[in-house]
Amino acid sequence: MGFAYPRFEFRAPPELGARAPARHPVVVIGAGPVGLSLAIDLATRGRNVVVLDDDDTVSVGSRGLCYAKRTLEIWDRLGCAAPMVEKGVTWQVGKVFFGERQVYAFDLLPEGGHRFPAFINLQQYHLENFLVERARATAGVDLRFRNKVAGIAPRGDGVGLTVETPQGGYSIDAEWVVACDGARSPTRRALGLDFKGRVFEDRFLIADVRMTADFPTERWFWFEPPFHNGGSTLLHKQPDDIWRIDFQLGWGADPEAEKQPERVIPRIQRMLGPDAKFELDWVSVYTFQCRRLERFRHGRVLFAGDSAHQVSPFGARGANSGVQDADNLGWKLAAVLAGQAPETLLDSYDSERVEAADENILNSTRATDFITPKNEASRRLRDAVLELAADQPFARRLVNSGRLSLPTAYARSPLSSPDEGSFAGGVPAGAPARDAPLMREGKPAWLLDLLKDGFSALYFAGADTPPDAVTAIAALANDPTPIRAAVVSRVAQAGLPVPTAIDESGLAFERYDAAPGTVVLFRPDQHVAARSRHLDPAALRRARDRALGKTP
């Protein structure tokens, strides 16, 4: 009754038997969540992309499991979030236990006015299946299974690849190659690159268990539970009556022995009770690692996802950060290929996503140190925090069972323009957009729907939008690199030549610290590029050019 893994058909590529290698704008290596998201993104921006994967199915086992609101917003822009949310298990509450006692609970999305939940749980095989379906339905994506990259030769003007298939080998040239081929990345090894960082001396067992249970749809984390003395345990609900259980094993555990049913089943029985009915669906053992490449760009080869960085799994920072890598890289690579930006724009992919990786590694390292104390003094401190957390709010801020994934606001980005005017809050330059409910043409809508087509500018209007402002923002769409403008107002305004929306709740104005006349410019990845208290088309164009890497 388990998941029926698809077998994707091998199709002979046109290069087989060709005398000279064909040249492609982009080749993505790896058809996991990151590679597929990037390919879809590039194709929706009009760029052809070849995806090479050495397998013919989706990932085996649940693997990546928790997907955050920002990642779902990215997939919504790519046209594939709806089936993921429909299939996934939605949650936003987490609970922390010390022994048998609950000491802390948190709500990851206590406020309303968001289209997507804080998180969904969805097995990676389901997720990849949805992405494969979307990729196959997207013009410009050439998805090739059982095409293994056997050699890579970077050059100044591109990259040569040799590929092995069941029907023989072939060669292709790419202007750009993006390696999304996982933690053991053959591309990384072929280029002689290595990670820097920490490998923690601890191991955890993942057991996916099929059972009917009445546990709530929440994240439960135990420190020192009575059923697993000396370790930690995590429980998550997945679709299809599958439950994820993680057990801390310790560094001395034998990974192969611990995966055997005769070891796994007694652990679960001690947790659920001797009469509990369940069956094992998938078992794995992993080691905590917090490491990354020194640089994510190496000439015409770029790295994204686990091939570029690795973090410990608590906090759901692996797959989410990888998809956000793709979100950052897709529009930049498309702009370079279209001649809208210099090649040096891709250096900002390195600087921004290294900043994100360092943020994720810092949070993951702190969580790992709290979950797995390295000495008796650290353990006593941790246990004291957990004891205090039940009654003392200050201690709850110190409890760390994994700080859950949040998108990075690129505070040091060279692509951001300084504020024009004074802002007391809102969404600063470099940070991702915040969604808000709106009304358009009498129907409910969302703010992010106004930001799906390249550079976008929102003009927050008062009771009446000045006619010259309407003309000015409409003209921005005629630039060689257009800026698509829209008006957000507290009241209905008819006859404007740009999309208009009504902010009946006031949340959009509040979340952007907007007053009438405020303008916010967004990059194609929906991060803020600039904001101003007044409309100045020339300033918007300068900010767009800066975001494209054209000006300092």
Coordinates of C-alpha atoms in Angstrom, one line a residue:
M1 CA 0.0 0.0 0.0
G2 CA 3.0 2.3 -0.1
F3 CA 3.9 4.9 -2.6
A4 CA 4.1 3.6 -6.2
Y5 CA 7.4 5.0 -7.5
P6 CA 7.1 6.1 -11.1
R7 CA 9.6 5.1 -13.7
F8 CA 10.3 7.9 -16.1
E9 CA 10.9 6.8 -19.7
F10 CA 14.3 7.2 -21.2
R11 CA 14.1 9.2 -24.4
A12 CA 17.1 9.3 -26.7
P13 CA 18.4 12.8 -26.8
P14 CA 19.0 14.4 -30.2
E15 CA 22.7 14.7 -29.5
L16 CA 23.2 11.0 -29.6
G17 CA 25.3 10.2 -32.7
A18 CA 25.8 13.9 -33.6
R19 CA 29.2 14.8 -35.0
A20 CA 29.5 18.0 -33.0
P21 CA 28.1 18.9 -29.6
A22 CA 24.9 21.0 -29.5
R23 CA 25.1 24.3 -27.5
H24 CA 22.5 25.0 -24.9
P25 CA 21.9 28.2 -22.8
V26 CA 21.6 26.4 -19.5
V27 CA 22.1 22.9 -18.3
V28 CA 20.9 21.9 -14.9
I29 CA 22.4 18.8 -13.3
G30 CA 20.0 17.1 -11.0
A31 CA 16.2 16.7 -11.1
G32 CA 15.5 17.1 -7.4
P33 CA 13.4 19.9 -5.9
V34 CA 16.1 22.5 -6.5
G35 CA 17.0 21.6 -10.0
L36 CA 13.4 21.2 -11.1
S37 CA 12.4 24.5 -9.5
L38 CA 15.2 26.3 -11.2
A39 CA 14.4 24.8 -14.6
I40 CA 10.7 25.8 -14.3
D41 CA 11.7 29.3 -13.2
L42 CA 14.0 29.8 -16.2
A43 CA 11.5 28.4 -18.7
T44 CA 8.7 30.7 -17.4
R45 CA 11.1 33.6 -18.1
G46 CA 11.6 32.4 -21.7
R47 CA 14.9 30.6 -21.3
N48 CA 15.4 27.1 -22.6
V49 CA 17.0 24.7 -20.2
V50 CA 18.2 21.1 -20.3
V51 CA 17.9 19.0 -17.0
L52 CA 20.1 15.9 -16.7
D53 CA 19.4 13.3 -14.1
D54 CA 21.1 9.9 -13.7
D55 CA 18.0 8.2 -12.2
D56 CA 14.6 7.4 -13.6
T57 CA 12.4 8.0 -10.6
V58 CA 11.8 10.4 -7.7
S59 CA 13.7 10.3 -4.3
V60 CA 13.3 7.2 -2.3
G61 CA 11.9 7.8 1.2
S62 CA 10.3 10.9 2.7
R63 CA 13.7 12.8 3.0
G64 CA 12.9 16.5 2.8
L65 CA 9.6 16.9 4.6
C66 CA 8.8 20.4 5.9
Y67 CA 8.2 23.2 3.4
A68 CA 7.9 26.8 4.6
K69 CA 5.4 29.5 3.6
R70 CA 8.0 31.4 1.6
T71 CA 9.0 28.3 -0.4
L72 CA 5.3 27.7 -1.1
E73 CA 5.0 31.3 -2.4
I74 CA 7.9 30.6 -4.8
W75 CA 6.2 27.4 -6.0
D76 CA 2.9 29.4 -6.4
R77 CA 4.7 31.8 -8.7
L78 CA 5.9 28.8 -10.7
G79 CA 2.4 27.4 -10.9
C80 CA 2.7 24.2 -8.8
A81 CA 1.9 25.1 -5.2
A82 CA -1.8 24.2 -5.3
P83 CA -1.4 20.4 -5.5
M84 CA 1.4 20.4 -2.9
V85 CA -0.8 22.2 -0.4
E86 CA -3.8 20.0 -1.1
K87 CA -1.7 16.9 -0.6
G88 CA 0.4 18.1 2.3
V89 CA -0.3 18.2 6.0
T90 CA -0.7 21.8 7.2
W91 CA 0.7 22.8 10.6
Q92 CA 2.0 25.9 12.5
V93 CA 2.1 24.8 16.2
G94 CA 5.1 23.1 17.8
K95 CA 5.4 21.7 21.3
V96 CA 8.6 20.9 23.3
F97 CA 8.7 18.3 26.0
F98 CA 11.3 17.6 28.7
G99 CA 10.8 14.1 29.9
E100 CA 7.0 13.7 30.0
R101 CA 6.3 17.4 30.7
Q102 CA 5.4 19.9 28.1
V103 CA 7.6 22.9 28.7
Y104 CA 7.0 25.1 25.7
A105 CA 4.7 25.6 22.8
F106 CA 4.9 28.0 19.8
D107 CA 2.8 29.2 16.9
L108 CA 4.7 30.0 13.7
L109 CA 1.9 32.0 12.1
P110 CA -0.2 33.6 14.8
E111 CA -1.4 36.4 12.6
G112 CA -4.0 36.1 9.8
G113 CA -3.9 37.5 6.3
H114 CA -1.6 35.0 4.6
R115 CA -2.5 32.8 1.7
F116 CA -0.2 29.9 2.6
P117 CA 0.3 28.1 5.9
A118 CA 3.5 28.4 8.0
F119 CA 4.5 24.9 6.9
I120 CA 3.3 21.8 5.1
N121 CA 4.6 18.3 5.6
L122 CA 5.0 16.5 2.3
Q123 CA 7.2 13.5 1.4
Q124 CA 9.9 14.4 -1.1
Y125 CA 8.7 11.8 -3.5
H126 CA 5.3 13.4 -3.7
L127 CA 6.9 16.8 -4.1
E128 CA 9.2 15.8 -6.9
N129 CA 6.3 14.1 -8.7
F130 CA 4.4 17.4 -8.7
L131 CA 7.5 19.2 -9.9
V132 CA 8.2 16.7 -12.7
E133 CA 4.6 17.1 -13.9
R134 CA 4.9 20.9 -13.9
A135 CA 8.3 20.7 -15.7
R136 CA 6.9 18.4 -18.4
A137 CA 4.0 20.8 -19.0
T138 CA 6.4 23.8 -19.3
A139 CA 7.6 24.8 -22.7
G140 CA 11.4 25.2 -22.7
V141 CA 12.2 22.5 -20.2
D142 CA 14.0 19.5 -21.7
L143 CA 13.9 16.9 -18.9
R144 CA 16.3 14.0 -19.5
F145 CA 16.3 11.0 -17.2
R146 CA 19.0 8.3 -17.1
N147 CA 21.4 10.9 -18.5
K148 CA 24.5 10.8 -16.2
V149 CA 27.1 13.5 -16.4
A150 CA 30.4 11.7 -16.8
G151 CA 32.8 14.6 -17.5
I152 CA 32.8 18.4 -17.1
A153 CA 35.2 20.8 -18.8
P154 CA 34.7 24.5 -17.9
R155 CA 35.9 27.1 -20.4
G156 CA 35.9 30.8 -20.6
D157 CA 32.8 31.0 -22.8
G158 CA 30.9 28.0 -21.4
V159 CA 31.1 24.4 -20.2
G160 CA 31.6 21.1 -22.0
L161 CA 29.8 18.1 -20.7
T162 CA 30.0 14.4 -21.6
V163 CA 26.9 12.4 -20.8
E164 CA 26.3 8.7 -20.5
T165 CA 23.0 7.1 -21.4
P166 CA 21.6 3.5 -21.8
Q167 CA 22.1 4.0 -25.6
G168 CA 25.6 5.4 -25.5
G169 CA 27.4 8.7 -24.7
Y170 CA 27.2 12.1 -26.2
S171 CA 28.7 15.6 -25.6
I172 CA 26.9 18.9 -25.2
D173 CA 28.1 22.5 -24.6
A174 CA 26.4 24.9 -22.2
E175 CA 26.7 28.6 -21.8
W176 CA 26.0 28.0 -18.1
V177 CA 25.8 24.9 -15.9
V178 CA 24.0 24.8 -12.5
A179 CA 24.9 21.8 -10.3
C180 CA 21.9 20.8 -8.2
D181 CA 23.2 17.2 -7.8
G182 CA 23.0 16.9 -4.0
A183 CA 25.1 16.5 -1.0
R184 CA 27.5 14.1 -2.7
S185 CA 27.6 16.3 -5.8
P186 CA 29.7 14.5 -8.5
T187 CA 30.1 18.0 -10.1
R188 CA 31.7 19.4 -7.0
R189 CA 34.1 16.4 -6.8
A190 CA 34.9 16.7 -10.5
L191 CA 36.0 20.3 -10.1
G192 CA 38.1 19.4 -7.0
L193 CA 35.9 21.5 -4.6
D194 CA 35.2 20.7 -1.0
F195 CA 33.0 21.9 1.8
K196 CA 34.2 23.9 4.8
G197 CA 32.5 23.6 8.2
R198 CA 31.6 21.1 10.9
V199 CA 30.5 17.5 11.1
F200 CA 28.9 16.8 14.4
E201 CA 29.6 13.6 16.3
D202 CA 26.0 12.5 16.6
R203 CA 23.6 10.4 14.5
F204 CA 19.8 10.3 14.2
L205 CA 17.5 7.5 13.0
I206 CA 14.6 8.4 10.7
A207 CA 11.7 6.0 10.9
D208 CA 8.7 6.6 8.6
V209 CA 5.9 4.6 10.2
R210 CA 2.5 3.8 8.7
M211 CA -0.2 3.9 11.3
T212 CA -3.5 5.3 12.3
A213 CA -3.0 7.7 15.2
D214 CA -4.9 10.6 16.9
F215 CA -1.9 12.8 17.6
P216 CA -2.6 16.4 16.6
T217 CA -1.1 17.9 13.5
E218 CA 1.8 19.6 15.3
R219 CA 5.5 19.3 15.6
W220 CA 6.4 17.5 18.8
F221 CA 10.0 17.4 20.1
W222 CA 11.1 15.6 23.2
F223 CA 14.3 16.1 25.2
E224 CA 15.1 13.0 27.3
P225 CA 11.8 11.3 26.9
P226 CA 11.1 8.3 29.2
F227 CA 10.8 6.0 26.2
H228 CA 14.3 7.1 24.8
N229 CA 16.5 7.9 27.8
G230 CA 19.6 9.9 27.0
G231 CA 18.4 11.2 23.6
S232 CA 15.9 13.3 21.8
T233 CA 12.9 12.4 19.6
L234 CA 10.9 14.2 17.0
L235 CA 7.4 13.4 15.7
H236 CA 5.7 14.8 12.6
K237 CA 2.6 13.8 10.7
Q238 CA 2.8 13.2 6.9
P239 CA 0.2 12.4 4.3
D240 CA -1.1 8.9 3.7
D241 CA -1.1 8.0 7.4
I242 CA 2.7 8.2 7.5
W243 CA 4.4 9.5 10.6
R244 CA 8.0 10.7 10.8
I245 CA 9.9 9.7 14.0
D246 CA 13.5 10.8 14.6
F247 CA 15.5 9.2 17.4
Q248 CA 18.9 10.5 18.6
L249 CA 21.3 7.6 18.5
G250 CA 24.7 9.0 19.6
W251 CA 28.0 9.0 17.7
G252 CA 28.9 5.4 18.7
A253 CA 25.8 3.9 17.0
D254 CA 26.4 1.5 14.0
P255 CA 24.3 3.1 11.2
E256 CA 23.7 -0.2 9.3
A257 CA 22.7 -2.1 12.5
E258 CA 20.4 0.6 13.7
K259 CA 18.4 0.5 10.4
Q260 CA 17.5 -3.1 10.9
P261 CA 13.8 -3.8 11.8
E262 CA 14.9 -5.7 14.9
R263 CA 16.4 -2.5 16.3
V264 CA 13.9 0.0 15.0
I265 CA 10.6 -1.7 15.9
P266 CA 11.4 -2.0 19.7
R267 CA 12.3 1.7 19.8
I268 CA 8.9 2.6 18.3
Q269 CA 7.1 0.2 20.6
R270 CA 8.7 1.8 23.7
M271 CA 7.4 5.1 22.4
L272 CA 3.9 4.1 21.2
G273 CA 3.2 1.2 23.5
P274 CA 3.7 -2.6 23.1
D275 CA 0.2 -3.0 21.5
A276 CA 0.6 -0.2 18.9
K277 CA -0.1 -1.3 15.4
F278 CA 2.3 0.1 12.7
E279 CA 4.5 -0.9 9.9
L280 CA 7.8 0.5 8.7
D281 CA 7.7 2.5 5.5
W282 CA 11.3 3.8 5.3
V283 CA 14.3 3.9 7.6
S284 CA 17.5 5.9 7.4
V285 CA 20.4 7.2 9.6
Y286 CA 22.0 10.6 9.1
T287 CA 24.8 12.6 10.6
F288 CA 24.6 16.3 11.5
Q289 CA 26.6 18.5 9.1
C290 CA 26.9 22.3 8.8
R291 CA 29.1 23.0 5.9
R292 CA 29.3 24.9 2.6
L293 CA 31.4 25.7 -0.4
E294 CA 33.5 28.8 0.0
R295 CA 32.0 30.2 -3.2
F296 CA 28.8 29.2 -5.1
R297 CA 30.0 30.5 -8.4
H298 CA 33.0 29.0 -10.2
G299 CA 33.2 30.7 -13.6
R300 CA 30.3 29.4 -15.7
V301 CA 29.4 26.7 -13.2
L302 CA 27.1 27.6 -10.3
F303 CA 26.1 25.4 -7.3
A304 CA 22.7 25.4 -5.6
G305 CA 21.0 23.4 -2.9
D306 CA 22.8 20.6 -1.1
S307 CA 25.6 20.6 -3.7
A308 CA 26.5 24.1 -2.3
H309 CA 25.7 23.8 1.4
Q310 CA 24.5 21.4 4.0
V311 CA 22.8 21.9 7.4
S312 CA 21.5 19.7 10.1
P313 CA 17.8 18.8 9.4
F314 CA 16.2 20.2 12.5
G315 CA 14.7 23.6 11.4
A316 CA 13.8 22.5 7.9
R317 CA 16.6 24.7 6.4
G318 CA 17.9 22.3 3.8
A319 CA 15.3 22.0 1.0
N320 CA 13.8 25.4 1.8
S321 CA 17.1 27.2 1.4
G322 CA 17.8 25.2 -1.8
V323 CA 14.6 26.3 -3.4
Q324 CA 15.3 29.8 -2.4
D325 CA 18.7 29.5 -4.1
A326 CA 16.9 28.7 -7.3
D327 CA 14.5 31.6 -6.7
N328 CA 17.5 33.9 -6.4
L329 CA 19.4 32.5 -9.4
G330 CA 16.7 32.1 -11.9
W331 CA 15.9 35.7 -12.7
K332 CA 19.5 36.7 -12.7
L333 CA 20.6 34.0 -15.1
A334 CA 17.6 34.8 -17.3
A335 CA 18.5 38.5 -17.3
V336 CA 22.2 37.8 -18.3
L337 CA 21.1 35.4 -21.1
A338 CA 18.6 38.1 -22.4
G339 CA 21.4 40.8 -22.4
Q340 CA 19.5 42.8 -19.8
A341 CA 22.3 42.5 -17.2
P342 CA 26.1 42.0 -17.2
E343 CA 27.6 38.6 -16.3
T344 CA 28.8 40.1 -13.1
L345 CA 25.2 40.1 -11.8
L346 CA 25.7 36.4 -11.0
D347 CA 28.3 37.4 -8.5
S348 CA 25.4 38.7 -6.4
Y349 CA 23.9 35.2 -6.4
D350 CA 27.1 34.1 -4.7
S351 CA 27.2 36.9 -2.1
E352 CA 23.4 36.8 -1.3
R353 CA 23.1 33.1 -1.0
V354 CA 26.4 32.7 0.9
E355 CA 24.8 35.2 3.4
A356 CA 21.7 33.0 3.5
A357 CA 23.8 29.8 3.9
D358 CA 25.8 31.3 6.8
E359 CA 22.6 32.4 8.5
N360 CA 21.2 28.9 8.1
I361 CA 24.4 27.2 9.3
L362 CA 24.5 29.5 12.3
N363 CA 21.0 28.7 13.3
S364 CA 21.5 25.0 12.6
T365 CA 24.7 24.9 14.5
R366 CA 23.1 26.5 17.6
A367 CA 20.2 24.0 17.4
T368 CA 22.6 21.1 17.1
D369 CA 24.7 22.3 20.1
F370 CA 21.5 22.6 22.2
I371 CA 20.0 19.2 21.2
T372 CA 23.3 17.4 21.5
P373 CA 25.4 18.9 24.4
K374 CA 29.1 18.2 24.1
N375 CA 29.9 18.1 27.8
E376 CA 28.3 17.8 31.2
A377 CA 28.3 21.5 31.8
S378 CA 26.5 22.2 28.6
R379 CA 24.0 19.5 29.4
R380 CA 23.2 20.9 32.8
L381 CA 22.7 24.4 31.3
R382 CA 20.4 23.0 28.7
D383 CA 18.4 21.0 31.2
A384 CA 18.1 24.1 33.5
V385 CA 16.7 26.1 30.5
L386 CA 14.2 23.4 29.8
E387 CA 13.1 23.2 33.4
L388 CA 12.6 27.0 33.6
A389 CA 10.8 27.2 30.2
A390 CA 7.6 25.7 31.6
D391 CA 7.0 28.8 33.8
Q392 CA 9.5 31.5 32.7
P393 CA 8.9 33.3 29.4
F394 CA 12.6 34.4 29.2
A395 CA 13.8 30.8 29.2
R396 CA 11.5 29.9 26.3
R397 CA 13.5 32.1 23.9
L398 CA 16.6 30.0 24.8
V399 CA 14.9 26.6 24.0
N400 CA 16.3 25.4 20.7
S401 CA 14.8 22.3 19.1
G402 CA 15.5 23.8 15.7
R403 CA 14.8 27.4 14.7
L404 CA 12.3 26.9 11.9
S405 CA 13.2 28.1 8.4
L406 CA 12.7 31.7 7.5
P407 CA 13.8 33.4 4.3
T408 CA 16.9 35.6 4.4
A409 CA 16.7 39.3 4.1
Y410 CA 19.8 40.3 2.1
A411 CA 20.9 43.1 4.5
R412 CA 24.2 43.6 2.7
S413 CA 23.1 43.1 -0.9
P414 CA 24.8 45.4 -3.4
L415 CA 21.6 45.3 -5.5
S416 CA 19.6 47.2 -2.9
S417 CA 19.0 51.0 -3.1
P418 CA 18.9 53.2 0.0
D419 CA 15.5 54.3 1.2
E420 CA 14.2 57.6 -0.1
G421 CA 12.5 59.1 2.9
S422 CA 12.0 57.8 6.4
F423 CA 10.5 54.4 7.2
A424 CA 9.7 53.3 10.8
G425 CA 9.2 49.7 9.8
G426 CA 7.8 47.7 6.9
V427 CA 9.8 45.5 4.5
P428 CA 13.3 46.8 4.0
A429 CA 15.3 46.6 0.8
G430 CA 16.7 43.1 0.4
A431 CA 13.9 41.4 2.3
P432 CA 11.2 39.2 0.6
A433 CA 7.8 40.6 0.0
R434 CA 5.1 40.0 2.6
D435 CA 1.7 38.9 1.2
A436 CA -1.6 40.6 2.2
P437 CA -5.2 40.1 1.2
L438 CA -6.6 42.5 -1.4
M439 CA -9.7 43.0 -3.6
R440 CA -9.4 43.2 -7.4
E441 CA -12.4 43.7 -9.6
G442 CA -14.7 42.8 -6.7
K443 CA -13.0 39.5 -6.0
P444 CA -10.5 38.4 -3.3
A445 CA -6.9 38.5 -4.4
W446 CA -3.4 38.6 -2.9
L447 CA -0.6 41.1 -3.1
L448 CA 2.0 38.6 -4.4
D449 CA -0.2 38.1 -7.5
L450 CA 0.8 41.6 -8.5
L451 CA 4.5 40.7 -8.4
K452 CA 4.8 37.7 -10.7
D453 CA 6.1 39.3 -13.9
G454 CA 9.7 40.6 -13.7
F455 CA 10.3 43.9 -11.9
S456 CA 7.2 45.3 -10.2
A457 CA 6.4 48.5 -8.5
L458 CA 3.5 49.1 -6.0
Y459 CA 2.2 52.6 -5.7
F460 CA 0.2 53.0 -2.4
A461 CA -2.4 55.6 -3.2
G462 CA -4.6 57.9 -1.1
A463 CA -8.2 58.7 -1.9
D464 CA -7.3 59.9 -5.3
T465 CA -4.2 59.0 -7.4
P466 CA -2.7 62.0 -9.1
P467 CA -3.1 61.8 -12.9
D468 CA 0.6 62.5 -13.5
A469 CA 1.5 59.7 -11.2
V470 CA -0.8 57.3 -13.2
T471 CA 0.9 58.3 -16.5
A472 CA 4.4 58.0 -15.0
I473 CA 3.9 54.5 -13.5
A474 CA 2.2 53.2 -16.6
A475 CA 5.1 54.4 -18.8
L476 CA 7.5 52.2 -16.9
A477 CA 6.1 49.1 -18.6
N478 CA 7.4 50.3 -21.9
D479 CA 11.1 50.2 -20.9
P480 CA 13.4 47.6 -22.5
T481 CA 13.5 46.0 -19.1
P482 CA 9.9 46.7 -18.0
I483 CA 8.7 47.7 -14.6
R484 CA 5.1 46.5 -14.2
A485 CA 3.3 48.9 -11.9
A486 CA 0.2 48.5 -9.9
V487 CA -1.8 50.7 -7.5
V488 CA -2.9 49.6 -4.0
S489 CA -5.5 51.9 -2.4
R490 CA -7.8 51.9 0.6
V491 CA -10.7 52.8 -1.6
A492 CA -11.8 51.9 -5.1
Q493 CA -10.3 53.9 -8.0
A494 CA -11.6 53.4 -11.5
G495 CA -10.2 54.1 -14.9
L496 CA -6.5 53.7 -14.1
P497 CA -4.3 52.2 -16.9
V498 CA -2.5 49.8 -14.5
P499 CA -3.8 47.0 -12.3
T500 CA -5.5 48.3 -9.1
A501 CA -6.3 46.6 -5.9
I502 CA -8.1 47.6 -2.7
D503 CA -6.6 47.0 0.7
E504 CA -9.8 46.8 2.7
S505 CA -8.1 45.2 5.8
G506 CA -5.3 47.8 5.8
L507 CA -2.7 44.9 6.2
A508 CA -0.8 45.8 3.0
F509 CA -0.4 49.4 4.1
E510 CA 0.6 48.2 7.6
R511 CA 3.0 45.5 6.4
Y512 CA 4.9 48.0 4.1
D513 CA 4.7 51.0 6.5
A514 CA 3.0 52.7 3.6
A515 CA 1.4 56.1 3.5
P516 CA -0.2 57.7 0.4
G517 CA 2.4 58.2 -2.2
T518 CA 4.8 55.4 -1.0
V519 CA 6.3 53.4 -3.8
V520 CA 8.0 50.0 -3.4
L521 CA 10.1 48.4 -6.2
F522 CA 10.4 44.6 -6.2
R523 CA 12.9 42.4 -7.9
P524 CA 11.7 39.5 -10.1
D525 CA 12.2 37.2 -7.1
Q526 CA 9.8 39.3 -5.1
H527 CA 12.5 40.8 -2.8
V528 CA 12.3 44.5 -2.2
A529 CA 14.8 46.5 -4.3
A530 CA 14.0 50.0 -3.2
R531 CA 11.3 52.0 -1.5
S532 CA 10.4 55.7 -1.4
R533 CA 7.9 58.1 0.1
H534 CA 7.3 59.7 -3.3
L535 CA 7.0 58.6 -6.9
D536 CA 10.1 59.4 -9.0
P537 CA 10.2 57.4 -12.2
A538 CA 13.9 58.2 -12.8
A539 CA 14.7 57.0 -9.3
L540 CA 12.8 53.7 -10.0
R541 CA 14.8 53.2 -13.1
R542 CA 18.1 53.8 -11.3
A543 CA 17.0 51.3 -8.6
R544 CA 16.1 48.7 -11.3
D545 CA 19.4 49.2 -13.0
R546 CA 21.2 48.8 -9.7
A547 CA 19.3 45.6 -9.0
L548 CA 20.5 44.4 -12.4
G549 CA 24.1 45.0 -11.4
K550 CA 24.5 47.8 -13.9
T551 CA 25.4 50.6 -11.5
P552 CA 27.3 50.6 -8.2

